[in-house]
Short mmCIF file of C-alpha atoms and ligand atoms in Angstrom, two decimals:
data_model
loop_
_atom_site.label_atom_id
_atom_site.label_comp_id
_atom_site.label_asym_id
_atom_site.label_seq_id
_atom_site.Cartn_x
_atom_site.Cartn_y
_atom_site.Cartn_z
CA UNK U 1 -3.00 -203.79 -65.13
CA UNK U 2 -4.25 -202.52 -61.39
CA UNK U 3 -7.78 -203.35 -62.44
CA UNK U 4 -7.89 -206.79 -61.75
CA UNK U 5 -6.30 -206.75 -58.51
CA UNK U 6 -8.60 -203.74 -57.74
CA UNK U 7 -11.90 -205.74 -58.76
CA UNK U 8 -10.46 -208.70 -56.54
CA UNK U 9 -10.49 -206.41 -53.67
CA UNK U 10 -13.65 -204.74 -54.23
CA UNK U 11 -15.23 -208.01 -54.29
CA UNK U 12 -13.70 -209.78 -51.62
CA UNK U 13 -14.67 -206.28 -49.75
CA UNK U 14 -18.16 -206.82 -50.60
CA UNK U 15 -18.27 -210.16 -49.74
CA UNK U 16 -16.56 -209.68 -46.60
CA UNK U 17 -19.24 -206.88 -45.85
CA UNK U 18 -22.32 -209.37 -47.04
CA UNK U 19 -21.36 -211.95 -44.44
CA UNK U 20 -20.71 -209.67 -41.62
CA UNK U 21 -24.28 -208.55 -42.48
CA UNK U 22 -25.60 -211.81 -43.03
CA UNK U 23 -23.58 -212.38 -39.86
CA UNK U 24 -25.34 -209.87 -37.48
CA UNK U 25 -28.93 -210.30 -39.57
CA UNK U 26 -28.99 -213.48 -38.44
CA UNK U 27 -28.03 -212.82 -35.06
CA UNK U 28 -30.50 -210.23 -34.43
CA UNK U 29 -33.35 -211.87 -35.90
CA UNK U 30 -32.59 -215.64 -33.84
CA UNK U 31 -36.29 -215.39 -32.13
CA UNK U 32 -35.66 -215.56 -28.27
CA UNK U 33 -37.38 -218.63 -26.74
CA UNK U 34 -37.67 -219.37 -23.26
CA UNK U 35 -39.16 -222.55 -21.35
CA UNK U 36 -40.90 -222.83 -18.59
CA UNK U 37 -40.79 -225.84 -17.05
CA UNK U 38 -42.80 -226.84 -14.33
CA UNK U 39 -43.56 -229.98 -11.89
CA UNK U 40 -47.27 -230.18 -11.03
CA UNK U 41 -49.11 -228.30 -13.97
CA UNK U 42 -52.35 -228.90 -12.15
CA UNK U 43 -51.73 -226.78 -9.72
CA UNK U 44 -53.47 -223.37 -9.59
CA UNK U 45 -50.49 -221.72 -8.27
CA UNK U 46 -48.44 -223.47 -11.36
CA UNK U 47 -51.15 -222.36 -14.01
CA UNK U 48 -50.71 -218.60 -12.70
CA UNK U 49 -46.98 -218.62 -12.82
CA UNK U 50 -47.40 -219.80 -16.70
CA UNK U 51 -49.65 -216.71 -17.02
CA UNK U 52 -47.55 -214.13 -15.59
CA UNK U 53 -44.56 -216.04 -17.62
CA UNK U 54 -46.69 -215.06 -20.86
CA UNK U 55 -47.44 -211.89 -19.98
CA UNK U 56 -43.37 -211.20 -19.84
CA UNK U 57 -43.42 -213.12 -23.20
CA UNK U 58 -46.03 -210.82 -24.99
CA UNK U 59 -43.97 -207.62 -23.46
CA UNK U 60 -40.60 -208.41 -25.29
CA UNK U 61 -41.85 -210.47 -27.80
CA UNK U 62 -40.07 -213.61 -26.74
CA UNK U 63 -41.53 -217.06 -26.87
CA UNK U 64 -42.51 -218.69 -23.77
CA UNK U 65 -42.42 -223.09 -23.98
CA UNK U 66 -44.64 -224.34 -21.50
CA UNK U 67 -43.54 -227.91 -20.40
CA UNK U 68 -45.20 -229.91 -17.60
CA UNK U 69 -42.41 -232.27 -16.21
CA UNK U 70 -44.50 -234.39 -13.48
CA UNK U 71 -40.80 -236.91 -13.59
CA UNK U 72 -37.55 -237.41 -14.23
CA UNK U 73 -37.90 -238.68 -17.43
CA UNK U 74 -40.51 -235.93 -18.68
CA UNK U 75 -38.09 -233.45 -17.34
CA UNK U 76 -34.69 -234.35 -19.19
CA UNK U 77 -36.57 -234.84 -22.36
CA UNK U 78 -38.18 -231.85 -22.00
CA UNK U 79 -34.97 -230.18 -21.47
CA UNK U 80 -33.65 -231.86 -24.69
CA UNK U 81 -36.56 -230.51 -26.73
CA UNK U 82 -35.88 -227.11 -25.73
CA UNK U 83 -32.41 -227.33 -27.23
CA UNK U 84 -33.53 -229.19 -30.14
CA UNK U 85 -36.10 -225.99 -30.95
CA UNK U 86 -33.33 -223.79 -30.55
CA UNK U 87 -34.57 -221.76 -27.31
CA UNK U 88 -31.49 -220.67 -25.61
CA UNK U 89 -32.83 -220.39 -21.72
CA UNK U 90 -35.18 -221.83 -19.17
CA UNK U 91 -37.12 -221.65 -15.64
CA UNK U 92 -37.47 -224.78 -13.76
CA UNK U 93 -39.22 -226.21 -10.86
CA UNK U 94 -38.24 -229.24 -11.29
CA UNK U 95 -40.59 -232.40 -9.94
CA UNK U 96 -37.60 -233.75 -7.59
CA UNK U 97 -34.76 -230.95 -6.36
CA UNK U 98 -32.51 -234.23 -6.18
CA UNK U 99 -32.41 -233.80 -10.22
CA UNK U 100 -29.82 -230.86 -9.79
CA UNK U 101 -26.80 -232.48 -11.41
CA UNK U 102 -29.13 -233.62 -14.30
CA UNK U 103 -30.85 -230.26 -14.89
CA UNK U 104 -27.56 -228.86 -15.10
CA UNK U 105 -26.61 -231.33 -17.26
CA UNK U 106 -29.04 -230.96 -19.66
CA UNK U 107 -29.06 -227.47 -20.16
CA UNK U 108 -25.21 -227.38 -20.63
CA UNK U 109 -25.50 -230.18 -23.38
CA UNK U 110 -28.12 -228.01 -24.84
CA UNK U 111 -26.10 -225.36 -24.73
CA UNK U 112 -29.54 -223.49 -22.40
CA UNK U 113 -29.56 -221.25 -19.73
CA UNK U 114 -31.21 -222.28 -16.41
CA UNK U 115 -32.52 -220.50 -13.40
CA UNK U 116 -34.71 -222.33 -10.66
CA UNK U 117 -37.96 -221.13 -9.69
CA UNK U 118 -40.39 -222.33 -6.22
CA UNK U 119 -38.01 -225.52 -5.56
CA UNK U 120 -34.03 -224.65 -5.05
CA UNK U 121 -31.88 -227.76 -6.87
CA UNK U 122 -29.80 -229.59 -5.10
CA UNK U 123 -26.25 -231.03 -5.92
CA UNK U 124 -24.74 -234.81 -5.69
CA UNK U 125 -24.30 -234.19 -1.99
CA UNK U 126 -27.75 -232.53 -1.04
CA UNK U 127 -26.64 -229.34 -1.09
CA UNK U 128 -28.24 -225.99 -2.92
CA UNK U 129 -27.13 -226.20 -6.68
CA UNK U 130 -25.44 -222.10 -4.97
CA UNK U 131 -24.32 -221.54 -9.70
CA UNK U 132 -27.87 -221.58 -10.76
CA UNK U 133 -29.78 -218.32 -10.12
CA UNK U 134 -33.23 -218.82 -8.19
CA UNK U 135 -36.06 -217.32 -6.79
CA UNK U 136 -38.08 -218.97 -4.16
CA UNK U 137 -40.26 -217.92 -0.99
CA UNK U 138 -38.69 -216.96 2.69
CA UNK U 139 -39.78 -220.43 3.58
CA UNK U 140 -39.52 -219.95 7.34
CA UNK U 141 -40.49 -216.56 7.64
CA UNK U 142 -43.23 -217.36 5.67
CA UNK U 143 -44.26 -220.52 7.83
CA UNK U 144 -43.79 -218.26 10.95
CA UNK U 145 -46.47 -215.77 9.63
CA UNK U 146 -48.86 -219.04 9.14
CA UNK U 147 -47.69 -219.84 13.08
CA UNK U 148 -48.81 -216.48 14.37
CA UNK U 149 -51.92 -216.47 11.80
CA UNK U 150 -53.16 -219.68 13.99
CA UNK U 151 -52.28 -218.75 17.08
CA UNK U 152 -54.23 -214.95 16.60
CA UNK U 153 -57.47 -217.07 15.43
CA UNK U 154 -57.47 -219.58 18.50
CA UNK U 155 -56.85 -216.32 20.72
CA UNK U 156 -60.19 -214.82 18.66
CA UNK U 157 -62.10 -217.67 19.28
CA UNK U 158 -61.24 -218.18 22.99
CA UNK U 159 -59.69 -221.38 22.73
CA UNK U 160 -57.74 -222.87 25.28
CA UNK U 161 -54.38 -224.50 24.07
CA UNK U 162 -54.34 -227.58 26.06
CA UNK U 163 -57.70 -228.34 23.84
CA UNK U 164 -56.36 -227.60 20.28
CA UNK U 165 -54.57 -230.39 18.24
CA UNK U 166 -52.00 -229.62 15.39
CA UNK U 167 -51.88 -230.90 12.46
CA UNK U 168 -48.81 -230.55 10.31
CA UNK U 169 -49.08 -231.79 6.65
CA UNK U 170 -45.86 -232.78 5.67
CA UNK U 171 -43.55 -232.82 3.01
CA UNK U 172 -40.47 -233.03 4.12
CA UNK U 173 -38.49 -234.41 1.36
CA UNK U 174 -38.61 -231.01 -0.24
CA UNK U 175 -36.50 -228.44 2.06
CA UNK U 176 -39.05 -225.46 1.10
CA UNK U 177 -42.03 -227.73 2.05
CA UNK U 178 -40.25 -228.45 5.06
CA UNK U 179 -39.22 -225.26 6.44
CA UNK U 180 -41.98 -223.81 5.82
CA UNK U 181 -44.17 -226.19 8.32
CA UNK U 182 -41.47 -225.97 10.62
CA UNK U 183 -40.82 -222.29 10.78
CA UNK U 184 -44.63 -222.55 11.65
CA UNK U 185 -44.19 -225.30 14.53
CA UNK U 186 -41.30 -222.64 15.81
CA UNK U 187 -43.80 -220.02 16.09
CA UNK U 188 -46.33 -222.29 17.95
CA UNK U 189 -44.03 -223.52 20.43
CA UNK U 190 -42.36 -219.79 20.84
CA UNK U 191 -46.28 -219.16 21.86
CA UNK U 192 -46.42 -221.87 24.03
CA UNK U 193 -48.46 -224.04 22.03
CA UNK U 194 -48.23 -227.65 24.00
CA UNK U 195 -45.49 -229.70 21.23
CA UNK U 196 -47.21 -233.08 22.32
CA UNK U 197 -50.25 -231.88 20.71
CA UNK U 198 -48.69 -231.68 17.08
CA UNK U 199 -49.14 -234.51 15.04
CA UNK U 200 -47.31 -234.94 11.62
CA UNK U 201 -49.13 -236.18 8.37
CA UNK U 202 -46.85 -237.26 6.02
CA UNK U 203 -48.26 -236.68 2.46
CA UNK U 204 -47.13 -239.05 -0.05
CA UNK U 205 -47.09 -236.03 -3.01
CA UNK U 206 -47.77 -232.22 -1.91
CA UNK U 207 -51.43 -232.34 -3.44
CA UNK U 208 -55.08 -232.31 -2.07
CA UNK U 209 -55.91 -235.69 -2.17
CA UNK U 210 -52.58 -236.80 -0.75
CA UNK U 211 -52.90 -234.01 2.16
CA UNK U 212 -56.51 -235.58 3.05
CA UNK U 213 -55.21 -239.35 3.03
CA UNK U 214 -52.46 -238.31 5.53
CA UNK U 215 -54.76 -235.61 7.65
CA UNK U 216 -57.34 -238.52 8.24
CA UNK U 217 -55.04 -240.77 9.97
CA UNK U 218 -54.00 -238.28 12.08
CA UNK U 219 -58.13 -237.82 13.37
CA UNK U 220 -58.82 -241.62 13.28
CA UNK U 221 -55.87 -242.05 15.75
CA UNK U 222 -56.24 -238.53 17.95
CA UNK U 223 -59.66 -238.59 19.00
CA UNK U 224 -59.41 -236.33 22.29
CA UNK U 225 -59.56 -232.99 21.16
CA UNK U 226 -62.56 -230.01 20.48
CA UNK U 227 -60.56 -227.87 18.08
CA UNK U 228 -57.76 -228.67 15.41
CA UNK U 229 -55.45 -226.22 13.92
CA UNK U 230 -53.62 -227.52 10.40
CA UNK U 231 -51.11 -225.86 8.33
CA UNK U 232 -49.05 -227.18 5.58
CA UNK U 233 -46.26 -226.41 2.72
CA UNK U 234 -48.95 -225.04 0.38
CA UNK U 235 -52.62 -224.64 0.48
CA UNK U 236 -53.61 -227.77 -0.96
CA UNK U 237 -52.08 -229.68 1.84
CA UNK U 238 -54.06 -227.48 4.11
CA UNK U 239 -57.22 -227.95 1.91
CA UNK U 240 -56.88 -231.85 2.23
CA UNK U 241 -56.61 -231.68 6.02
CA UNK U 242 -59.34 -229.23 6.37
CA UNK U 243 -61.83 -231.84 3.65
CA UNK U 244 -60.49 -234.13 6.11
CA UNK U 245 -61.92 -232.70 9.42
CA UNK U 246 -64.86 -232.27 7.62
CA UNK U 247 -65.43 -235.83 7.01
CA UNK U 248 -64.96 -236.08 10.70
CA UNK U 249 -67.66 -234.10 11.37
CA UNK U 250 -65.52 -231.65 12.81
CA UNK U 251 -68.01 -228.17 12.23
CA UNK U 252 -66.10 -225.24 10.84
CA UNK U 253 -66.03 -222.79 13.42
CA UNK U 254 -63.74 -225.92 15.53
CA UNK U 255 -61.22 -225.88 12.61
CA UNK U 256 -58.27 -223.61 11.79
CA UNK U 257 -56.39 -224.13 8.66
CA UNK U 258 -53.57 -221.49 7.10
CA UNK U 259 -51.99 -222.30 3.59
CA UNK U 260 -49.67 -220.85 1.56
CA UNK U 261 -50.27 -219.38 -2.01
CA UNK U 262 -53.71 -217.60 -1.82
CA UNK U 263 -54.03 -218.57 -5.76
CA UNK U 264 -57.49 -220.31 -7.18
CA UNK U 265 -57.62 -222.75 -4.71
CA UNK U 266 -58.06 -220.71 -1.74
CA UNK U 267 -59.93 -218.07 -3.68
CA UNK U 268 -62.39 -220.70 -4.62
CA UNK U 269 -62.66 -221.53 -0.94
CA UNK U 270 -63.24 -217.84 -0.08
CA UNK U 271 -65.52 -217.47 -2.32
CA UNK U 272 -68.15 -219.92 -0.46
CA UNK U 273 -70.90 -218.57 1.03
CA UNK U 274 -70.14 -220.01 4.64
CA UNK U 275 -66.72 -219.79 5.97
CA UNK U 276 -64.87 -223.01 6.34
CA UNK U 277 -62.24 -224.22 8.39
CA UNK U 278 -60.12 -222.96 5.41
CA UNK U 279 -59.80 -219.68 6.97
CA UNK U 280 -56.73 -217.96 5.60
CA UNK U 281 -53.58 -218.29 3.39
CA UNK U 282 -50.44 -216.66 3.33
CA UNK U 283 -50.38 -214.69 -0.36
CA UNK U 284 -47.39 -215.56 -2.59
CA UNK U 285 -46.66 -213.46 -5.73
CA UNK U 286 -47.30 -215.94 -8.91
CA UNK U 287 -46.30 -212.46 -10.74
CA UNK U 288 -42.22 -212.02 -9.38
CA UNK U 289 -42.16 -215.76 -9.29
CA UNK U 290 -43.73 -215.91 -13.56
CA UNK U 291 -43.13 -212.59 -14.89
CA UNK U 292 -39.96 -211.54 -13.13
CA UNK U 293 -38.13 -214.91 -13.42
CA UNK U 294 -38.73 -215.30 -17.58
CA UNK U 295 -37.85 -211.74 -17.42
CA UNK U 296 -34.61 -211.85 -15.67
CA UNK U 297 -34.15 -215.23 -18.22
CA UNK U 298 -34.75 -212.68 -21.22
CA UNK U 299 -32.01 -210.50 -19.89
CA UNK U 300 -29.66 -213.39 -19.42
CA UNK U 301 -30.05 -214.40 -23.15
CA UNK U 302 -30.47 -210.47 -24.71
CA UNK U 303 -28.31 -208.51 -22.57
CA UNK U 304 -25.89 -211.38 -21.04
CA UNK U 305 -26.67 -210.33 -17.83
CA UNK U 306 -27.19 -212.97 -15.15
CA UNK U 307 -29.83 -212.68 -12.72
CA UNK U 308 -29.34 -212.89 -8.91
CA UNK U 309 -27.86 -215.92 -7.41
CA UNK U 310 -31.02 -215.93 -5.08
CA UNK U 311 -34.26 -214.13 -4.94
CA UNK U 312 -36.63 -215.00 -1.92
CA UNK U 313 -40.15 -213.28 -1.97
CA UNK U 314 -42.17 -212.14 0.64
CA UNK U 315 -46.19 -213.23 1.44
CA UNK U 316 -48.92 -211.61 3.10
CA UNK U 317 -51.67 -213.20 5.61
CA UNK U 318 -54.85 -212.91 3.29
CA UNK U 319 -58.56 -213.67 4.95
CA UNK U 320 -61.87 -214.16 3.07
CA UNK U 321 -62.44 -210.76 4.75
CA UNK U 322 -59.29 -208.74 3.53
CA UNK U 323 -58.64 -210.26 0.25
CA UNK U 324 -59.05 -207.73 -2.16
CA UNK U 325 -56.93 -205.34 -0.16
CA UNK U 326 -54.25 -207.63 -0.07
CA UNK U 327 -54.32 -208.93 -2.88
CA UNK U 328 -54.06 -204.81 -4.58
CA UNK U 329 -51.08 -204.41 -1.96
CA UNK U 330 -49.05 -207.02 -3.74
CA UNK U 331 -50.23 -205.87 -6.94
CA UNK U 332 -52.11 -209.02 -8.40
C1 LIG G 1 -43.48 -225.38 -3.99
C2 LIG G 1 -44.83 -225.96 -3.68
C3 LIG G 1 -45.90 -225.21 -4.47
C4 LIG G 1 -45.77 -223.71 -4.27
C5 LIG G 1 -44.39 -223.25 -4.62
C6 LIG G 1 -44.17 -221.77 -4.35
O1 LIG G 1 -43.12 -225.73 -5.30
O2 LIG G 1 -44.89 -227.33 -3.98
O3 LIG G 1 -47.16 -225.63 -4.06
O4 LIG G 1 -46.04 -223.41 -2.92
O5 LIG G 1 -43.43 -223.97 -3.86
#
């Protein structure tokens, strides 16, 4: 008489117990997948980010989506992609930090994760997106280090200020790009530095070619002086302006040019058998802003733990001479 019941339960037990398995199977085995999206893919600095992302990747066993997004468009759908494969987070440096509100969009209709990386979002009303974790550089301290950088050099080489012209590559639409040249300008000046000799060159994108276009106007229309100092948001912009001076016929021992990023770009530059005016670049860690951000994204997804609101990394002044060493004291 009991039996029946007692087989009812039994099964429904079972059952029960087969779906709570299934249940937490599943769960455990859902593959972690992470994108990283980024705005100028091109870019050496970019490229090593991606690589220090995959070395995170390889250590927990997580996959990394690698998604150029050079617009708008690019970027949402990307975005959309990510949700439609199922990955359940993503870093962004997003090709416009005016595309807060839709970043955030996206990822909440995709039901994703976000964290910013290089470029801080902004919100509706131009302010930092302050919800979505990032990491990004001490722009200003940063830019300050380039300032004293220069003004070391034209001490070095004897020059006298009233005979230097400034060139500052700008960017200014991004706030990183922006006070980063101007933390530099605010170390000039602090020195003394005359302010009617610094010119601005607008750049229409922050890339070499762009950086050269704006750098030459600012020769073609200055003229009067021996030696130039330029400095810009990364060291492409510096790269264009130094191409620039060369096209001039400005020699390199008259030219002082500090970036920012020390990554291919100014290795490649190093690497040259004569010195240029390219002369040094303020070293950025590709590794805390790659590895550590997809890894602080795997703990958001595995653990539920959020990362910091806001990260911002430090740089060190890197020469063709002291390269190496720097480079080994910030581990890359
Ligand atoms: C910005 C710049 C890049 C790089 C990065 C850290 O995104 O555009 O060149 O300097 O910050």
């Amino acid at each position: 008489m009991n039996l029946p019941f007692n087989r009812r339960a039994v099964i429904n037990m079972l059952v029960g117990l087969g779906l709570a398995a299934l249940g937490a199977g599943a769960a455990a085995a859902d593959p972690v997948k992470i994108g990283f999206l980024v705005k100028q893919a091109e870019e050496p600095w970019f490229q090593d980010e991606w690589r220090y992302a995959e070395q995170a990747a390889k250590e927990q066993n997580f996959t990394l989506i690698k998604i150029a997004v050079p617009n708008g468009e690019k970027m949402v759908n990307a975005i959309d992609n990510l949700a439609a494969q199922q990955a359940q987070g993503f870093v962004i440096c997003a090709p416009d930090v005016k595309l807060g509100t839709a970043v955030v969009r996206a990822a909440k209709r995709g039901n994703l994760k976000v964290m910013s990386v290089d470029d801080r979002l902004l919100d509706g009303a131009g302010k930092p997106l302050a919800e979505v974790p990032h990491m990004g550089i001490s722009a200003a301290e940063i830019g300050k280090q380039v300032g004293r950088g220069l003004l070391d050099e034209i001490k070095a080489r004897g020059w006298a200020l009233a005979d230097v012209g400034a060139i500052r590559v700008a960017y200014d639409q991004l706030p990183t790009a922006r006070e980063r040249t101007m933390g530099t300008v605010e170390a000039l000046l602090a020195a003394g530095f005359p302010v009617a000799n610094i010119f601005d060159a607008p750049e229409a994108k922050p890339d070499t070619e762009n950086a050269f276009n704006a750098a030459n106007i600012v020769f073609t229309k200055q003229a009067r002086f021996k030696h130039w100092i330029i400095f810009g948001s990364n060291d492409e912009a510096v790269m264009g302006g130094v191409r620039a001076s060369e096209g001039r016929g400005f020699p390199a021992a008259s030219v002082i040019g500090i970036g920012i990023g020390g990554s291919k770009t100014a290795s490649i530059e190093f690497a040259k058998a004569q010195p240029t005016g390219f002369h040094a670049s303020v070293l950025i860690s590709p590794k805390r802003h790659g590895y550590e951000t997809s890894l602080n994204m795997y703990r958001w997804i595995t653990e539920n733990r959020q990362p910091p609101l806001l990260t911002l990394t430090t740089g060190m002044l890197m020469t063709r001479q002291n390269q190496a060493e720097v480079r080994a004291k910030m581990g890359l």
